[in-house]
């Protein structure tokens, strides 16, 4: 018997043995499925029923990559996701052939000018930014994609000094902002240290922006990029509490003396969860517990409101105390549920003569690390409904010039941001867009500590996937590209700067093709 015959015999034996093992496993599973009492499908259709559960498990991935078209997926469609990735990775936002938007559907459109501004007529800061980007050299259907990771210098696309936005003008230490786009609240603990560090360093590279700590307190990772910081204080008082869970004024003062902290934000609610936050026990490491001033390895549920106040006057008094203690601007994060709430807020500011230096209006379409389905789907208005209500109410009571408005809720592209600015926002916050820049693939596992790409997890092994020194450049590129897009849209509207977007620059087209300006839509909200 020659070598070939020997190999054939060995192969046949191995195949036979493998088939025998599969038959044994199949019979075992058949018996288990037939006798179990939990799953009717498996009881009636052993083995085949398991295929149903397999496809159910991998269904989200199949839909995301194979079955949903480019504009169908949620929370972000494939085209939306890729737009963010390409801006961050290649610092490019150019498309070919045409838009994938369905122009038959109703929606908002930005009104262009017959006489747009030339590039040299735009009013912006001349500051430059050094970053890195990928240059795609070759992308064959089969084989290795060839890319070059190169140094890149570009304009920062910051506002001119004369147009800088000042938050808390009457405070001892006002917060001066030259970029209208910042990072929304994302806590260390919900995101891992690699993600927070990459975001901090990337935003620091981009200049003129800020990051919000989220209600989880200030960590050393927020500080690594030397970026301006808004420290959020939630009902759980994480980072500014004592052992009994009471507000700790000494801890607040200590935090306020950190130069990078420019403002404090009182979180009343978040768009995707109009309740307190939650973090699972496995995410509460000793480090996170130290930062939040809680016990390690115990699940944390913060209450859905502060015990320090229960109405606008007591809220404003609490803000006043923080402002006096720190000398820095104090704002509030809210979710709007009706016109009455906006009216009540504006009226209270007018009558008390006190109130926030800024209001962050978070739309119901916003994201979260963990929430309940019914809250995320149905509680709180989306941003394009909520924002005009707040803006108009503040105008009606004559206090709009006292308060800056920050809008958030899927404002991940320059056109969406421009529309939000026209609706009354001064600034915008982005969360999930920045998560995508550091590697998020929409696995929808933020609540599980099992994020496969190391973003929304504190697991050290999973976090190895996220390389800070590469992802930080993507964060910088994304925010710079957005600011460039804002100036590009402003020029198309005949404006020298995006600070000049007004309701007159946006129109709404209904499903019949009829057009109404945003100004006309606002007339019912504004009192004569």
mmCIF file of C-alpha atoms in Angstrom, residues 67 108 202 255 263 375 437 483:
data_model
loop_
_atom_site.group_PDB
_atom_site.id
_atom_site.type_symbol
_atom_site.label_atom_id
_atom_site.label_comp_id
_atom_site.label_asym_id
_atom_site.label_seq_id
_atom_site.Cartn_x
_atom_site.Cartn_y
_atom_site.Cartn_z
ATOM 1 C CA UNK A 67 -30.852 42.669 4.268
ATOM 2 C CA UNK A 108 -36.727 70.035 6.508
ATOM 3 C CA UNK A 202 -9.018 63.657 19.968
ATOM 4 C CA UNK A 255 -13.406 69.756 41.190
ATOM 5 C CA UNK A 263 -18.955 74.599 33.550
ATOM 6 C CA UNK A 375 -38.981 55.214 28.035
ATOM 7 C CA UNK A 437 -15.284 57.461 15.633
ATOM 8 C CA UNK A 483 -17.280 72.353 11.504
#
